[in-house]
mmCIF file of C-alpha atoms in Angstrom:
data_model
loop_
_atom_site.group_PDB
_atom_site.id
_atom_site.type_symbol
_atom_site.label_atom_id
_atom_site.label_comp_id
_atom_site.label_asym_id
_atom_site.label_seq_id
_atom_site.Cartn_x
_atom_site.Cartn_y
_atom_site.Cartn_z
ATOM 1 C CA MET A 7 117.533 71.900 140.864
ATOM 2 C CA VAL A 8 115.387 74.152 143.054
ATOM 3 C CA LEU A 9 116.770 76.649 145.538
ATOM 4 C CA HIS A 10 114.286 77.569 148.263
ATOM 5 C CA PHE A 11 114.672 80.687 150.438
ATOM 6 C CA TYR A 12 112.339 81.161 153.352
ATOM 7 C CA THR A 13 112.244 84.111 155.761
ATOM 8 C CA GLY A 14 108.672 83.789 157.110
ATOM 9 C CA GLU A 15 108.395 87.600 157.307
ATOM 10 C CA GLY A 16 106.893 90.435 155.216
ATOM 11 C CA SER A 17 104.734 90.130 152.089
ATOM 12 C CA CYS A 18 107.291 87.777 150.447
ATOM 13 C CA PRO A 19 108.010 85.039 152.980
ATOM 14 C CA ALA A 20 109.527 82.668 150.510
ATOM 15 C CA MET A 21 111.356 82.591 147.111
ATOM 16 C CA GLN A 22 112.412 79.723 144.824
ATOM 17 C CA PHE A 23 114.922 79.501 141.973
ATOM 18 C CA LEU A 24 114.719 76.700 139.396
ATOM 19 C CA VAL A 25 117.984 76.067 137.526
ATOM 20 C CA ASP A 26 117.625 73.744 134.569
ATOM 21 C CA TYR A 27 120.460 71.521 133.437
ATOM 22 C CA LYS A 28 122.922 72.294 130.706
ATOM 23 C CA ASN A 29 122.313 76.049 130.890
ATOM 24 C CA ARG A 30 118.767 75.547 129.747
ATOM 25 C CA GLY A 31 117.460 78.367 131.941
ATOM 26 C CA ILE A 32 116.941 79.967 135.300
ATOM 27 C CA PHE A 33 113.434 80.483 136.658
ATOM 28 C CA TYR A 34 112.049 81.971 139.841
ATOM 29 C CA ARG A 35 108.776 82.448 141.649
ATOM 30 C CA SER A 36 107.814 84.122 144.984
ATOM 31 C CA ALA A 37 105.203 83.635 147.584
ATOM 32 C CA ARG A 38 102.724 86.240 148.768
ATOM 33 C CA ASP A 39 101.817 86.549 152.355
ATOM 34 C CA GLY A 40 100.157 83.309 153.443
ATOM 35 C CA TYR A 41 98.811 82.433 149.929
ATOM 36 C CA GLY A 42 101.970 80.506 148.850
ATOM 37 C CA PHE A 43 103.206 80.434 145.218
ATOM 38 C CA GLU A 44 100.255 81.765 143.319
ATOM 39 C CA ALA A 45 102.017 82.586 139.993
ATOM 40 C CA ASP A 46 103.917 80.163 137.763
ATOM 41 C CA TRP A 47 107.676 80.182 137.120
ATOM 42 C CA SER A 48 109.139 83.285 135.345
ATOM 43 C CA GLU A 49 112.349 82.960 133.352
ATOM 44 C CA PHE A 50 115.472 85.083 133.451
ATOM 45 C CA TYR A 51 116.776 86.095 130.040
ATOM 46 C CA THR A 52 120.537 85.576 129.611
ATOM 47 C CA THR A 53 123.144 85.866 126.929
ATOM 48 C CA SER A 54 122.576 82.250 125.981
ATOM 49 C CA ARG A 55 118.765 82.316 126.338
ATOM 50 C CA LYS A 56 117.698 85.465 124.679
ATOM 51 C CA PRO A 57 114.000 86.366 124.156
ATOM 52 C CA THR A 58 112.473 86.074 120.742
ATOM 53 C CA PRO A 59 110.878 89.126 119.094
ATOM 54 C CA ALA A 60 107.467 87.658 119.836
ATOM 55 C CA ASP A 61 108.454 87.308 123.568
ATOM 56 C CA ILE A 62 109.010 91.111 123.823
ATOM 57 C CA LEU A 63 106.512 92.246 121.106
ATOM 58 C CA ALA A 64 109.260 93.373 118.805
ATOM 59 C CA LEU A 65 109.581 93.152 115.027
ATOM 60 C CA ALA A 66 112.430 90.832 113.894
ATOM 61 C CA LEU A 67 115.184 92.126 111.667
ATOM 62 C CA SER A 68 114.295 89.443 109.190
ATOM 63 C CA GLY A 69 110.762 90.960 108.753
ATOM 64 C CA GLY A 70 107.272 90.423 110.008
ATOM 65 C CA SER A 71 103.900 92.073 110.393
ATOM 66 C CA MET A 72 102.864 94.981 112.619
ATOM 67 C CA SER A 73 99.441 95.980 113.778
ATOM 68 C CA GLY A 74 100.389 99.479 114.956
ATOM 69 C CA SER A 75 101.953 102.714 113.564
ATOM 70 C CA ILE A 76 105.562 103.870 113.518
ATOM 71 C CA LYS A 77 106.212 107.520 114.411
ATOM 72 C CA PHE A 78 109.418 109.303 113.488
ATOM 73 C CA ILE A 79 110.121 112.544 115.536
ATOM 74 C CA ASN A 80 113.149 113.635 113.585
ATOM 75 C CA ASP A 81 114.066 114.077 109.904
ATOM 76 C CA ALA A 82 114.405 110.317 109.586
ATOM 77 C CA PHE A 83 113.869 108.367 106.424
ATOM 78 C CA LEU A 84 113.349 104.787 105.074
ATOM 79 C CA ILE A 85 116.036 103.271 102.867
ATOM 80 C CA TRP A 86 116.079 100.293 100.538
ATOM 81 C CA GLU A 87 119.451 99.248 99.178
ATOM 82 C CA ARG A 88 120.277 96.433 96.774
ATOM 83 C CA ASN A 89 123.485 96.021 94.745
ATOM 84 C CA THR A 90 124.416 99.670 94.165
ATOM 85 C CA ASP A 91 120.858 100.977 93.708
ATOM 86 C CA TRP A 92 118.732 102.587 96.340
ATOM 87 C CA ALA A 93 115.301 104.065 97.110
ATOM 88 C CA LYS A 94 114.501 106.410 99.891
ATOM 89 C CA ILE A 95 111.456 108.088 101.466
ATOM 90 C CA GLY A 96 112.016 110.905 103.911
ATOM 91 C CA PHE A 97 110.523 113.967 105.629
ATOM 92 C CA LYS A 98 112.096 117.415 106.136
ATOM 93 C CA ASN A 99 111.039 119.777 108.812
ATOM 94 C CA ASP A 100 113.076 122.249 110.826
ATOM 95 C CA SER A 101 110.323 123.704 113.183
ATOM 96 C CA ASP A 102 106.641 124.369 113.506
ATOM 97 C CA ALA A 103 107.268 127.732 111.723
ATOM 98 C CA ASP A 104 109.181 126.010 108.876
ATOM 99 C CA SER A 105 107.853 127.133 105.545
ATOM 100 C CA ASP A 106 109.730 124.557 103.645
ATOM 101 C CA SER A 107 108.498 121.238 105.079
ATOM 102 C CA TYR A 108 108.037 118.395 102.637
ATOM 103 C CA MET A 109 108.098 114.708 102.107
ATOM 104 C CA TRP A 110 110.636 113.481 99.559
ATOM 105 C CA PHE A 111 111.123 110.456 97.406
ATOM 106 C CA GLU A 112 114.473 109.460 95.836
ATOM 107 C CA THR A 113 115.915 106.719 93.740
ATOM 108 C CA GLY A 114 119.577 106.665 92.663
ATOM 109 C CA ASP A 115 122.721 105.049 91.318
ATOM 110 C CA ASN A 116 123.280 105.743 87.649
ATOM 111 C CA GLY A 117 120.264 107.646 86.532
ATOM 112 C CA ASN A 118 118.311 104.649 85.251
ATOM 113 C CA GLU A 119 116.111 104.305 88.359
ATOM 114 C CA TYR A 120 112.569 105.643 88.260
ATOM 115 C CA PHE A 121 109.244 105.680 90.128
ATOM 116 C CA LYS A 122 106.318 103.383 89.265
ATOM 117 C CA TRP A 123 102.751 103.215 90.576
ATOM 118 C CA ARG A 124 101.053 99.857 90.195
ATOM 119 C CA ILE A 125 97.759 98.145 91.089
ATOM 120 C CA ARG A 126 97.282 94.427 91.599
ATOM 121 C CA SER A 127 94.074 92.502 91.295
ATOM 122 C CA GLY A 128 94.362 88.746 91.987
ATOM 123 C CA SER A 129 97.348 87.628 90.020
ATOM 124 C CA THR A 130 97.342 90.494 87.587
ATOM 125 C CA THR A 131 99.609 93.559 88.099
ATOM 126 C CA LYS A 132 98.881 96.714 86.043
ATOM 127 C CA ASP A 133 101.117 99.803 85.740
ATOM 128 C CA LEU A 134 99.299 103.003 86.451
ATOM 129 C CA MET A 135 102.004 105.566 86.104
ATOM 130 C CA THR A 136 105.797 105.919 85.734
ATOM 131 C CA LEU A 137 107.971 108.928 86.449
ATOM 132 C CA LYS A 138 111.391 109.171 84.874
ATOM 133 C CA SER A 139 113.830 112.037 84.453
ATOM 134 C CA ASP A 140 112.378 112.834 80.981
ATOM 135 C CA ALA A 141 108.646 112.516 81.472
ATOM 136 C CA LEU A 142 105.633 111.426 83.519
ATOM 137 C CA ARG A 143 103.718 108.701 81.740
ATOM 138 C CA VAL A 144 100.121 107.763 82.754
ATOM 139 C CA THR A 145 98.172 104.735 81.624
ATOM 140 C CA GLY A 146 94.812 105.938 80.524
ATOM 141 C CA GLN A 147 93.242 109.412 80.671
ATOM 142 C CA VAL A 148 94.212 112.238 83.042
ATOM 143 C CA ILE A 149 91.118 113.968 84.328
ATOM 144 C CA PRO A 150 91.736 117.040 86.658
ATOM 145 C CA SER A 151 89.054 118.081 89.140
ATOM 146 C CA ASN A 152 89.414 121.672 88.061
ATOM 147 C CA PHE A 153 90.059 122.826 84.476
ATOM 148 C CA SER A 154 90.701 126.454 85.204
ATOM 149 C CA ASN A 155 94.415 126.073 84.603
ATOM 150 C CA PHE A 156 93.695 124.716 81.127
ATOM 151 C CA ASP A 157 91.035 127.090 80.315
ATOM 152 C CA SER A 158 93.249 130.042 81.079
ATOM 153 C CA ARG A 159 95.983 128.988 78.647
ATOM 154 C CA TYR A 160 94.431 126.965 75.740
ATOM 155 C CA VAL A 161 92.344 127.944 72.821
ATOM 156 C CA ARG A 162 88.741 126.777 73.299
ATOM 157 C CA ASP A 163 87.191 128.098 70.023
ATOM 158 C CA ILE A 164 88.002 129.775 66.756
ATOM 159 C CA ARG A 165 85.956 132.298 64.664
ATOM 160 C CA LEU A 166 86.221 134.968 62.066
ATOM 161 C CA GLY A 167 85.824 138.531 63.159
ATOM 162 C CA GLY A 168 84.033 141.468 61.540
ATOM 163 C CA ALA A 169 84.396 141.872 57.769
ATOM 164 C CA ALA A 170 86.510 144.599 56.206
ATOM 165 C CA THR A 171 86.900 145.634 52.527
ATOM 166 C CA TYR A 172 89.636 146.899 50.229
ATOM 167 C CA LYS A 173 88.740 148.712 46.988
ATOM 168 C CA PRO A 174 91.124 150.251 44.485
ATOM 169 C CA ALA A 175 90.668 153.844 43.434
ATOM 170 C CA ASN A 176 88.954 152.795 40.184
ATOM 171 C CA ASN A 177 88.243 149.622 38.334
ATOM 172 C CA GLY A 178 90.386 150.465 35.344
ATOM 173 C CA MET A 179 93.648 150.018 37.080
ATOM 174 C CA THR A 180 95.951 147.163 37.901
ATOM 175 C CA TRP A 181 96.190 146.535 41.655
ATOM 176 C CA THR A 182 97.391 144.079 44.262
ATOM 177 C CA HIS A 183 96.489 143.574 47.829
ATOM 178 C CA GLN A 184 97.661 141.400 50.706
ATOM 179 C CA ALA A 185 95.349 140.578 53.623
ATOM 180 C CA PRO A 186 96.490 142.191 56.890
ATOM 181 C CA SER A 187 98.370 139.919 59.336
ATOM 182 C CA GLY A 188 96.059 137.489 60.961
ATOM 183 C CA CYS A 189 93.299 137.952 58.374
ATOM 184 C CA VAL A 190 91.942 135.686 55.601
ATOM 185 C CA TYR A 191 90.056 136.608 52.465
ATOM 186 C CA THR A 192 86.352 135.824 52.595
ATOM 187 C CA GLY A 193 84.925 137.379 49.351
ATOM 188 C CA ILE A 194 85.478 139.460 46.229
ATOM 189 C CA ILE A 195 83.710 142.478 44.661
ATOM 190 C CA VAL A 196 82.922 142.109 40.975
ATOM 191 C CA GLN A 197 82.060 145.223 38.970
ATOM 192 C CA ASP A 198 80.333 145.336 35.607
ATOM 193 C CA THR A 199 82.321 147.623 33.225
ATOM 194 C CA GLY A 200 79.961 147.402 30.275
ATOM 195 C CA SER A 201 78.517 144.907 27.791
ATOM 196 C CA ASN A 202 81.617 144.753 25.616
ATOM 197 C CA SER A 203 84.101 144.356 28.425
ATOM 198 C CA ALA A 204 84.969 141.665 30.938
ATOM 199 C CA ASP A 205 83.989 142.237 34.494
ATOM 200 C CA ASN A 206 86.561 143.709 36.803
ATOM 201 C CA ILE A 207 87.491 142.679 40.398
ATOM 202 C CA GLY A 208 86.645 145.866 42.185
ATOM 203 C CA GLY A 209 87.776 144.833 45.726
ATOM 204 C CA VAL A 210 88.000 142.093 48.364
ATOM 205 C CA TYR A 211 86.486 141.237 51.644
ATOM 206 C CA TYR A 212 88.689 139.937 54.514
ATOM 207 C CA ARG A 213 88.112 139.015 58.236
ATOM 208 C CA PRO A 214 90.492 138.573 61.209
ATOM 209 C CA VAL A 215 90.925 135.078 62.629
ATOM 210 C CA GLN A 216 90.033 135.151 66.297
ATOM 211 C CA LYS A 217 90.816 132.670 69.105
ATOM 212 C CA TYR A 218 88.877 132.289 72.414
ATOM 213 C CA ILE A 219 91.041 131.982 75.609
ATOM 214 C CA ASN A 220 89.796 132.202 79.144
ATOM 215 C CA GLY A 221 86.601 133.968 78.273
ATOM 216 C CA THR A 222 88.096 136.547 75.826
ATOM 217 C CA TRP A 223 88.337 136.713 72.003
ATOM 218 C CA TYR A 224 91.752 137.646 70.589
ATOM 219 C CA ASN A 225 92.873 138.396 67.084
ATOM 220 C CA VAL A 226 95.613 135.996 66.023
ATOM 221 C CA ALA A 227 98.946 137.667 65.192
ATOM 222 C CA GLN A 228 99.351 135.916 61.850
ATOM 223 C CA VAL A 229 98.008 133.083 59.738
#
C-alpha cells in the first residue's frame, strides 16, 4: 500500500510511504522541487526489522573482519574466557605525567596457564617461546643486540699471573708449604747437595689464577 502526501509547496512538495504486507517493512521517499522522486525508497528500521551489522557497518557479536583500528581511551582491556580459565591484555595509564604506564598480559585460574609465542607456515605451527611461572623457554638460540650486560658479569678469559717462589731456610731441613689461596704450583727448585747424596727440593714456584671480567683481570679468591 502506498500513501501519497502532496502539498505542492516548498522544496518537498510530495512524500510517499510504502507499507509492505505482513509487517515486512515501511519505506518512504520524497520529491524535490519540480524534479519529482529522484531517489529510490528508503526503509525504516523497526523492532521487527532490525538492520544487520553490514547495514550499519558494525561488527557482529558472533565475529567478523575489520579493516580499521580500534582505539581505547580509558584503562580498558580485552578478555578471553572459557570454562574457568581466562586471558587478558590491558593498558594502565593515569595521566600524561604518569611514570608507571604499562601494557600488561595476564592468564589465570589455577596456575597452570602460561604464555606461548608461535609461528605458522602453511599447515605447520612451530613454538618459538613459552613463559611459565618457573622459567622462560626459547626454541633455538638467544642472540642479544648488545652484549655489555653479559660482558660486565661473566668471565671471558682465564690466565696465570706473575710467578712467585718459596724457599726454605736451608736444604737440609724438612719443610712443607701450601700455595696461597687462589694460586697453583707451577714448578719446583731442585738443589744438588753433593755426589753422595740425593738431590733436595729447595723450593717451589706458584702463580695466582686470574679471571678477566669487563676489561679487568682479577685474582680468584680460591681454587
